[in-house]
PDB file of C-alpha atoms in Angstrom:
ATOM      1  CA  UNK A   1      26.471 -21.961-236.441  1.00 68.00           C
ATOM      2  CA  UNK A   2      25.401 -21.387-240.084  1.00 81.00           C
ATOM      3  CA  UNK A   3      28.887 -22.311-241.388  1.00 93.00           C
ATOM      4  CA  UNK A   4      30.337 -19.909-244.022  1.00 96.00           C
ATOM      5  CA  UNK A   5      27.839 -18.150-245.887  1.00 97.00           C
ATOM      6  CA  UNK A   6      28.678 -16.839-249.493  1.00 97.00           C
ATOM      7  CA  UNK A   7      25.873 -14.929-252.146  1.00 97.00           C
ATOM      8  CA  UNK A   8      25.112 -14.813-254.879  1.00 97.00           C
ATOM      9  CA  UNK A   9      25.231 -18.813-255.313  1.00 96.00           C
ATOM     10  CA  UNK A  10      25.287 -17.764-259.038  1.00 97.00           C
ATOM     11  CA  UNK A  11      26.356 -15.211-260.969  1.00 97.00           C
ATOM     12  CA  UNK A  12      25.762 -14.669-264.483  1.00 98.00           C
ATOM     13  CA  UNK A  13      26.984 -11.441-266.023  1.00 97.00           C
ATOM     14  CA  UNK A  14      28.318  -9.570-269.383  1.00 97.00           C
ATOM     15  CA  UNK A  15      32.093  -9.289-270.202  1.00 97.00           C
ATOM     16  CA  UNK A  16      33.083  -5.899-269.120  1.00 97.00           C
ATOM     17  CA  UNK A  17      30.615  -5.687-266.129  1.00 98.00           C
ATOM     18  CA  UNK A  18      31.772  -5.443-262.443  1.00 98.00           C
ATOM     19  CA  UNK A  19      31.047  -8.358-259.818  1.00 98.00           C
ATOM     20  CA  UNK A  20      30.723  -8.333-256.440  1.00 98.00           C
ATOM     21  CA  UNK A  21      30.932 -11.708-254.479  1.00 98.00           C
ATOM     22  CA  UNK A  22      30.100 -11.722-250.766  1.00 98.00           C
ATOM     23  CA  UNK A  23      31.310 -13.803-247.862  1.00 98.00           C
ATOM     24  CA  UNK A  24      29.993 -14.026-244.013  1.00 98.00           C
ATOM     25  CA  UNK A  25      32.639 -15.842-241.949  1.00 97.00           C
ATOM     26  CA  UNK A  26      31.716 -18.370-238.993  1.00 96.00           C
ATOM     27  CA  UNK A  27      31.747 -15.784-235.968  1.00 94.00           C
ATOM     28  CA  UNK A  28      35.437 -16.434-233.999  1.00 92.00           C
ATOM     29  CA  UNK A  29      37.538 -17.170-237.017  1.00 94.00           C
ATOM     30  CA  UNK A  30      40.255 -14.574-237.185  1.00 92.00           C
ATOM     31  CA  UNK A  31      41.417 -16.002-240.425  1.00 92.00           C
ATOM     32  CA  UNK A  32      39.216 -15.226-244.219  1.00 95.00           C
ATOM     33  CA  UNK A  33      40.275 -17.484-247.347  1.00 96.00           C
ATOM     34  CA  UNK A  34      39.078 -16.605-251.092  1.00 97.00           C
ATOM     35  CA  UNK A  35      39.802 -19.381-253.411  1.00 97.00           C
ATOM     36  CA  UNK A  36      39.265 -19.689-257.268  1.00 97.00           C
ATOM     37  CA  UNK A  37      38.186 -23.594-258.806  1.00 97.00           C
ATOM     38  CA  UNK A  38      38.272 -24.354-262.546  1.00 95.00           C
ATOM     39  CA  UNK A  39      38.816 -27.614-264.108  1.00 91.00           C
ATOM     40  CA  UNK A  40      42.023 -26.938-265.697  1.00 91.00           C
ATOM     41  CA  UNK A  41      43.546 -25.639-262.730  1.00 92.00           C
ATOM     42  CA  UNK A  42      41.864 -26.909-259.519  1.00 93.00           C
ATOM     43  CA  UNK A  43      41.700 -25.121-255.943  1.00 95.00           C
ATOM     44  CA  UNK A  44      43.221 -21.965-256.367  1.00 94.00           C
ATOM     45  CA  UNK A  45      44.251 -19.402-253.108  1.00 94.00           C
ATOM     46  CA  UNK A  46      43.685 -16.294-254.468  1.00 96.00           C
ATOM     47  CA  UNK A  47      44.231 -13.885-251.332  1.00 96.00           C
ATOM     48  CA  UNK A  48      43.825 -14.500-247.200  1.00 94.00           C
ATOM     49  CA  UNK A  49      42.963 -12.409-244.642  1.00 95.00           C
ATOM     50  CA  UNK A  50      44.108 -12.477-240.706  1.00 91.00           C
ATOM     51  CA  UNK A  51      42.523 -10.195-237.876  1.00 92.00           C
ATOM     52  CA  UNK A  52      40.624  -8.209-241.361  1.00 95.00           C
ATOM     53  CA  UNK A  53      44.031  -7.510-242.571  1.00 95.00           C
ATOM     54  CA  UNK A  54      45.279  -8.695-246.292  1.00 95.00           C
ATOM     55  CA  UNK A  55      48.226 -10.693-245.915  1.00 92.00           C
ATOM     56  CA  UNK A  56      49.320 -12.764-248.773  1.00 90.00           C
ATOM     57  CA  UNK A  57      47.366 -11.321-252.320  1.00 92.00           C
ATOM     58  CA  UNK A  58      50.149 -12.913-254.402  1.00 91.00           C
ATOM     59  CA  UNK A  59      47.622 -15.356-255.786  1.00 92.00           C
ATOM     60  CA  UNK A  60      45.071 -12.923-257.371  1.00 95.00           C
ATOM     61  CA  UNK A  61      45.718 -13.001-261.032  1.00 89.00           C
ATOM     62  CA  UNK A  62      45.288  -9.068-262.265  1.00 89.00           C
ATOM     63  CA  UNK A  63      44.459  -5.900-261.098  1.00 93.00           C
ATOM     64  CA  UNK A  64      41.053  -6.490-262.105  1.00 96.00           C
ATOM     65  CA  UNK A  65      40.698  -8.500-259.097  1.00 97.00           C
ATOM     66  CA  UNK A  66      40.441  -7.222-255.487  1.00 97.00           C
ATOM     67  CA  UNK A  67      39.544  -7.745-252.099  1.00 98.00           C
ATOM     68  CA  UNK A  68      38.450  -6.159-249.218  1.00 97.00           C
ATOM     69  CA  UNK A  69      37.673  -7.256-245.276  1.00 97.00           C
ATOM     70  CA  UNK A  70      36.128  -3.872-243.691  1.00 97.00           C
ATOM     71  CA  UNK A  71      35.148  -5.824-240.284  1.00 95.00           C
ATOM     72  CA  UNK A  72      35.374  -9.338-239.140  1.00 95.00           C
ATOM     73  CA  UNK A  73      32.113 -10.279-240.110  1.00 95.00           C
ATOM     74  CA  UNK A  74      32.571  -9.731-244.206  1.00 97.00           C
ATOM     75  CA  UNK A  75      34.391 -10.099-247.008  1.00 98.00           C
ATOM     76  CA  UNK A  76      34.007  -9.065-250.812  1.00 98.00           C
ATOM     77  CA  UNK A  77      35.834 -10.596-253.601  1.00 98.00           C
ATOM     78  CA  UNK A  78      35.058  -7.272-256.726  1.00 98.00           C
ATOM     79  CA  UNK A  79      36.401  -8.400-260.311  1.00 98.00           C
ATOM     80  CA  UNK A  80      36.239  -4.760-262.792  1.00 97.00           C
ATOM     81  CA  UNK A  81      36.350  -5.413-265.634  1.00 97.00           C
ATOM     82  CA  UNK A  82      35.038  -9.316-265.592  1.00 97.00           C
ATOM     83  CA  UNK A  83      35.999 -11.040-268.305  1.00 97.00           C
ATOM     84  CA  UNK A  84      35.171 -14.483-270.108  1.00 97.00           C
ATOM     85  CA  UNK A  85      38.094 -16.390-268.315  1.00 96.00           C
ATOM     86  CA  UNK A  86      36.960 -15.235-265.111  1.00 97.00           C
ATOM     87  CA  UNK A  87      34.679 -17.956-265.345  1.00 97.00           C
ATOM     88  CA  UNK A  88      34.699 -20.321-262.377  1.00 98.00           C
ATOM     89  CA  UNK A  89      33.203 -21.409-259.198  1.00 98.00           C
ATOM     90  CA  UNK A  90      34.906 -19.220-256.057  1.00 98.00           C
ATOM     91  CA  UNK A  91      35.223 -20.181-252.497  1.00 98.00           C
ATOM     92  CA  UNK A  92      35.399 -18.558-249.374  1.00 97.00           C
ATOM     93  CA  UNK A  93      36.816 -20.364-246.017  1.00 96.00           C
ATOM     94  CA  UNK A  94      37.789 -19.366-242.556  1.00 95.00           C
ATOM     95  CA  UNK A  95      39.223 -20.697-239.761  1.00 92.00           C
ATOM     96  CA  UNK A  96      40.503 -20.047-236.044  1.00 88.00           C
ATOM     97  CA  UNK A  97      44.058 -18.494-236.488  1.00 77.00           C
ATOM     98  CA  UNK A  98      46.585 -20.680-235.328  1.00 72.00           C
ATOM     99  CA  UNK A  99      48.652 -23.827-237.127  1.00 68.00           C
ATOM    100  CA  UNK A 100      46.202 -26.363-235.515  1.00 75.00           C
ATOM    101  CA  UNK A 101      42.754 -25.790-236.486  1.00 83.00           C
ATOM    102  CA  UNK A 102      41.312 -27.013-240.091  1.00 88.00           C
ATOM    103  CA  UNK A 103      39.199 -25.024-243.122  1.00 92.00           C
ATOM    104  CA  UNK A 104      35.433 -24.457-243.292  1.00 94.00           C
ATOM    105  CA  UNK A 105      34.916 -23.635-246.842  1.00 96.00           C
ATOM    106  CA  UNK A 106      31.092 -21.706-248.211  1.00 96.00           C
ATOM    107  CA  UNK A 107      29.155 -23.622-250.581  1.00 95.00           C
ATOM    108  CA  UNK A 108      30.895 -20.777-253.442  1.00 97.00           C
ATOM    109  CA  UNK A 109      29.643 -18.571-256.014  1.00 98.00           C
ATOM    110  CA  UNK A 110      29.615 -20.077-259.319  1.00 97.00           C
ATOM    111  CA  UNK A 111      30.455 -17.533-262.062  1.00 98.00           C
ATOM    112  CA  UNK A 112      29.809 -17.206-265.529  1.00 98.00           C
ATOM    113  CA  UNK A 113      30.892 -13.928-267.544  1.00 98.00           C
ATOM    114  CA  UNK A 114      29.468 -14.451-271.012  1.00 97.00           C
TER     115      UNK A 114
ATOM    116  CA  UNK B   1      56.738 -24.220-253.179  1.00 77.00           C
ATOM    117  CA  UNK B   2      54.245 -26.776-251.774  1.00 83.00           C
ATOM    118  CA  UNK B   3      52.576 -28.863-254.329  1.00 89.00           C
ATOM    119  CA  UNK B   4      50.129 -31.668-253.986  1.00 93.00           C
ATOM    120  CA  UNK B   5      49.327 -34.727-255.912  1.00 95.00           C
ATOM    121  CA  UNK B   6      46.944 -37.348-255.649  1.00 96.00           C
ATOM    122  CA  UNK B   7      46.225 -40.878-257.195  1.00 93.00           C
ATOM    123  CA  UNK B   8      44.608 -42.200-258.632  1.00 93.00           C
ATOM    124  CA  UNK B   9      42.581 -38.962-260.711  1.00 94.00           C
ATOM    125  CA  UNK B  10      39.791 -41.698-261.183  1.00 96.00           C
ATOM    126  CA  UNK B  11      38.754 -44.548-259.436  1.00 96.00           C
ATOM    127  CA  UNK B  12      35.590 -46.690-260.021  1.00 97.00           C
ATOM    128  CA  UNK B  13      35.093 -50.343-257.624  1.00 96.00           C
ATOM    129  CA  UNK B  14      31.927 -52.211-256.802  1.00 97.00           C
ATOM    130  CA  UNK B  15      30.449 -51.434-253.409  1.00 97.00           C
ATOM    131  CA  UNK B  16      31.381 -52.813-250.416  1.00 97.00           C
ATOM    132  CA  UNK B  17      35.173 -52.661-251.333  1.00 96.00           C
ATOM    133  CA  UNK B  18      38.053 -51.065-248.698  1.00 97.00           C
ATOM    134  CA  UNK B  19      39.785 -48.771-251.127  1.00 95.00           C
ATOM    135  CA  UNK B  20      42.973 -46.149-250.543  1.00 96.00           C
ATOM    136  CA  UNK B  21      43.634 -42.768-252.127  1.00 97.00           C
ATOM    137  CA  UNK B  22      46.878 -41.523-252.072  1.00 97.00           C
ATOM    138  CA  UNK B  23      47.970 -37.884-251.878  1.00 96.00           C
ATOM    139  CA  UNK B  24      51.577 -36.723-251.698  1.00 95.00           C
ATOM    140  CA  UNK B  25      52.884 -33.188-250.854  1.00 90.00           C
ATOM    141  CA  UNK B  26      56.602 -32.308-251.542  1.00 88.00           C
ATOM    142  CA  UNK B  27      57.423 -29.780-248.822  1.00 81.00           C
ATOM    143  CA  UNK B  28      57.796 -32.095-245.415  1.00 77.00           C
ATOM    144  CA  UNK B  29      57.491 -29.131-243.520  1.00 78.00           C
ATOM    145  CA  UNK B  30      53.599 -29.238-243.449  1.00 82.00           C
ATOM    146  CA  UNK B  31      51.785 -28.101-240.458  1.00 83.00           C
ATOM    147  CA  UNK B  32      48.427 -30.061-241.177  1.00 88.00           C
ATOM    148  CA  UNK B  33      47.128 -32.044-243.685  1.00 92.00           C
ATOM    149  CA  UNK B  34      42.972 -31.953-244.384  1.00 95.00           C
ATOM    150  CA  UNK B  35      40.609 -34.727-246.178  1.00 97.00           C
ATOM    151  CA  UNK B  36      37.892 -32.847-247.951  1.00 97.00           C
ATOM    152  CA  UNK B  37      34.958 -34.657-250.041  1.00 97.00           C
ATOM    153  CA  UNK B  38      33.176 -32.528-252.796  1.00 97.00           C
ATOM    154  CA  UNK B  39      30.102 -33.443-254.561  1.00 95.00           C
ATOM    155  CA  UNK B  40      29.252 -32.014-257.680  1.00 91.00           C
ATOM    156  CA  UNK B  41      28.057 -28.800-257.997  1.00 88.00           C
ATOM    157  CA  UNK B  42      28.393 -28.628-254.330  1.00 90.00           C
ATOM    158  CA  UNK B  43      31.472 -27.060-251.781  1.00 92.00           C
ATOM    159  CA  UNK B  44      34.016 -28.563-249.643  1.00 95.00           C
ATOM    160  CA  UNK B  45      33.135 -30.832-246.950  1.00 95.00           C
ATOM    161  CA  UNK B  46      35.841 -31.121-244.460  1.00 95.00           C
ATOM    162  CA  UNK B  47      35.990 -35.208-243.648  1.00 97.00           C
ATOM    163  CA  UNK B  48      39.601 -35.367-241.663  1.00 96.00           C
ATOM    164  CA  UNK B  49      41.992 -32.821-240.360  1.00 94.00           C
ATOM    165  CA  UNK B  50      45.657 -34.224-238.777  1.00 93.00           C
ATOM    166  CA  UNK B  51      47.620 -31.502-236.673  1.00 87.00           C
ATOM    167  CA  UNK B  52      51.002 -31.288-237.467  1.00 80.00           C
ATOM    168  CA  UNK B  53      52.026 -33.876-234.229  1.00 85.00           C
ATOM    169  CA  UNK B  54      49.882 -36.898-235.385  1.00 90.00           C
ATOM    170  CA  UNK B  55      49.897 -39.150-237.551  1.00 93.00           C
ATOM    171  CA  UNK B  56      45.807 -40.529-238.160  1.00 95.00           C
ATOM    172  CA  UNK B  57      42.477 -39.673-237.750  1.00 96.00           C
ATOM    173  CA  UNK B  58      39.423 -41.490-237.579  1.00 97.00           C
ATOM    174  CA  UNK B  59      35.536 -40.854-238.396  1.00 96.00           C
ATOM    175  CA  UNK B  60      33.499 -43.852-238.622  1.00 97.00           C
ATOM    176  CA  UNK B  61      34.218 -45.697-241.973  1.00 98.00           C
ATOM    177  CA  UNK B  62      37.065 -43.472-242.949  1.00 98.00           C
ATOM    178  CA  UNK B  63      40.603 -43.363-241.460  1.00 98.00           C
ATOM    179  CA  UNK B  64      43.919 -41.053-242.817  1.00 97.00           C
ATOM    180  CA  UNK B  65      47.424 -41.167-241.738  1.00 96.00           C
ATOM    181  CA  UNK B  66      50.251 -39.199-242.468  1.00 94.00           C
ATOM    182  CA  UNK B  67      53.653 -39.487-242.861  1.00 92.00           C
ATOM    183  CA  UNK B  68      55.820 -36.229-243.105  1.00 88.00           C
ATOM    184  CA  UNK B  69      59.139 -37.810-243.873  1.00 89.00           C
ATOM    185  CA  UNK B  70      57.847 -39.586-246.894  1.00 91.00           C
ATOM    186  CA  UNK B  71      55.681 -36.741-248.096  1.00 91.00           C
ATOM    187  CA  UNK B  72      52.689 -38.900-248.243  1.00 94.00           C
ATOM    188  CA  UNK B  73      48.953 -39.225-246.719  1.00 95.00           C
ATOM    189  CA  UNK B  74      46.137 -41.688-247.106  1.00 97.00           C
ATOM    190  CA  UNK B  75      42.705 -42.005-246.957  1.00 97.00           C
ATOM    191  CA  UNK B  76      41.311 -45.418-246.019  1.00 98.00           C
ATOM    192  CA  UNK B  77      37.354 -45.853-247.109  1.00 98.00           C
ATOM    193  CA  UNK B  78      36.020 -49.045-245.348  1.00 98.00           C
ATOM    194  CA  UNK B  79      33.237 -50.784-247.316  1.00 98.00           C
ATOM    195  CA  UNK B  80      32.271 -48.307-249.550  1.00 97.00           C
ATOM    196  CA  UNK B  81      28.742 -47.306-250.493  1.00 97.00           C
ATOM    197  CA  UNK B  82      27.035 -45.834-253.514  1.00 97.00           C
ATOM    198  CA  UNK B  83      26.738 -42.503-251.324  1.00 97.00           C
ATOM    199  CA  UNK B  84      30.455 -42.392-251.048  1.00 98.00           C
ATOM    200  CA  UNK B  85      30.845 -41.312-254.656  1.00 98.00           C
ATOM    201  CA  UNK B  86      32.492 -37.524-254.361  1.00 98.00           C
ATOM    202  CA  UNK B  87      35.249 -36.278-255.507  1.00 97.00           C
ATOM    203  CA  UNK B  88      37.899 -36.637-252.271  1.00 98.00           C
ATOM    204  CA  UNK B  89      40.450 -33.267-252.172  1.00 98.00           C
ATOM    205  CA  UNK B  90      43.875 -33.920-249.867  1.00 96.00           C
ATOM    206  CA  UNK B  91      45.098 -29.763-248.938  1.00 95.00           C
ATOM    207  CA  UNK B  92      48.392 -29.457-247.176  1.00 91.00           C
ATOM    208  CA  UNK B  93      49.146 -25.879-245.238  1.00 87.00           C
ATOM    209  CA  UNK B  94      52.724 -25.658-244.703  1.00 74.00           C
ATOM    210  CA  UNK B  95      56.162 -23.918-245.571  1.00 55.00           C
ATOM    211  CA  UNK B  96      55.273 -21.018-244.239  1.00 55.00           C
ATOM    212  CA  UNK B  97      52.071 -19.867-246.120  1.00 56.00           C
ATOM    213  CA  UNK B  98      49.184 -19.818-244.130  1.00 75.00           C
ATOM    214  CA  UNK B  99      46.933 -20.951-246.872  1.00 85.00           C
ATOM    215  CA  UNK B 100      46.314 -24.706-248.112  1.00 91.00           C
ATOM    216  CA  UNK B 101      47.632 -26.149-250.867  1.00 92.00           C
ATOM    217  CA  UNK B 102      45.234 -28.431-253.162  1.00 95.00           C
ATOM    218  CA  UNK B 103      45.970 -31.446-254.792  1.00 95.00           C
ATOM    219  CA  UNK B 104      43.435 -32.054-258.056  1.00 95.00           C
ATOM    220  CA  UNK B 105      41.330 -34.862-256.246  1.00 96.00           C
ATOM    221  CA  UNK B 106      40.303 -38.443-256.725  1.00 97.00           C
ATOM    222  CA  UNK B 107      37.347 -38.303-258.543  1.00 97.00           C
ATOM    223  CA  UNK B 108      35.503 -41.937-257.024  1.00 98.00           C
ATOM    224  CA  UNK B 109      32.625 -43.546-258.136  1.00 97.00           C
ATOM    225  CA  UNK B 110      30.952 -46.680-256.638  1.00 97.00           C
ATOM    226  CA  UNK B 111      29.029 -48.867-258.387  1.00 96.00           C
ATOM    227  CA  UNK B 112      25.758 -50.496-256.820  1.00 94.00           C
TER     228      UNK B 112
END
């Protein structure tokens, strides 16, 4: 399996523009993860996804942000308008659903809004 | 709400030394508790994973235990290597949420 595939690697964009990051999950995992990393604040759930349904979006810090999951093969994380503190690297992870099995995270999407 | 911590935030020893990090999580009700090792610039690699009804795991040089009641989990590094140096996350999923929690990370350096 190619593991959990996210694109762009890295994004560079204007303040004000919108951004679209992408996320393939490994085939079979039922369960989608976006997470946000910065330095001041570490690992960060931002929203998760079970069976393509949103289920817990408490962690997504403004309306700018959303999310969607049209089929169980992809995921977009849209931020409109970006801004500066937006900055950050951002992860995507899946997993089987079920309390036993353990996180395979992508290799993220580093962000810059400038 | 579940938080994590671990210590030390920085560690730096010679190679070839055993060395422990610590991470501790203050809702006992955890489900599992998962080792991850970061490089920079790089994702997560997942190293360890313990289900809810153990307590350790073993791969090779590494070895983590877990104890619910005291809120704590370790991760033992056996005669460390220069290619060990990574930053090493602990992540709890418990109380409920289905997401894992993230303590800041040992950031570990060892020195040739």
């Amino acid at each position: 399996d190619a593991g959990v595939i996210q694109s762009p690697r890295h994004e560079v964009t204007e303040m004000g523009q919108e951004v679209t990051l992408r996320c393939k999950p490994i085939s079979g995992h039922n369960s989608l993860f976006w997470y946000r990393q910065t330095m001041m604040r570490g690992l960060e759930l931002l929203i998760y996804f079970n069976n393509n349904v949103p289920i817990d979006d408490s962690g997504m810090p403004e309306d700018r942000f959303s999310a969607k999951m049209p089929n169980a093969s992809f995921s977009t994380l849209k931020i409109q308008p970006s801004e500066p503190r937006d900055s950050a690297v951002y992860f995507c992870a899946s997993r089987e659903t079920g309390i036993n099995y353990g996180y395979t995270f992508g290799s993220g999407t580093r962000l810059t809004v400038v | 709400k579940q938080e994590v911590t671990q210590i030390p935030a920085a560690l730096s020893v010679p190679e070839g030394e055993n060395l422990v990090l610590n991470c501790s999580f203050t809702d006992s009700a955890i489900y599992n508790l998962q080792w991850f090792r970061q490089d920079p610039g790089k994702g997560l690699t997942s190293l360890l994973l313990i289900q809810s009804s153990q307590r350790e795991q073993t791969s090779g040089r590494l070895n983590a235990s877990l104890d619910k009641s005291s809120g704590r989990s370790t991760l033992y590094i056996a005669a460390s290597q220069p290619g060990d140096s990574a930053t090493y996350l602990c992540a709890g999923q418990g109380g409920g949420a289905d997401g894992l929690t993230f303590g800041k990370g040992t950031h570990l350096i060892i020195q040739p």
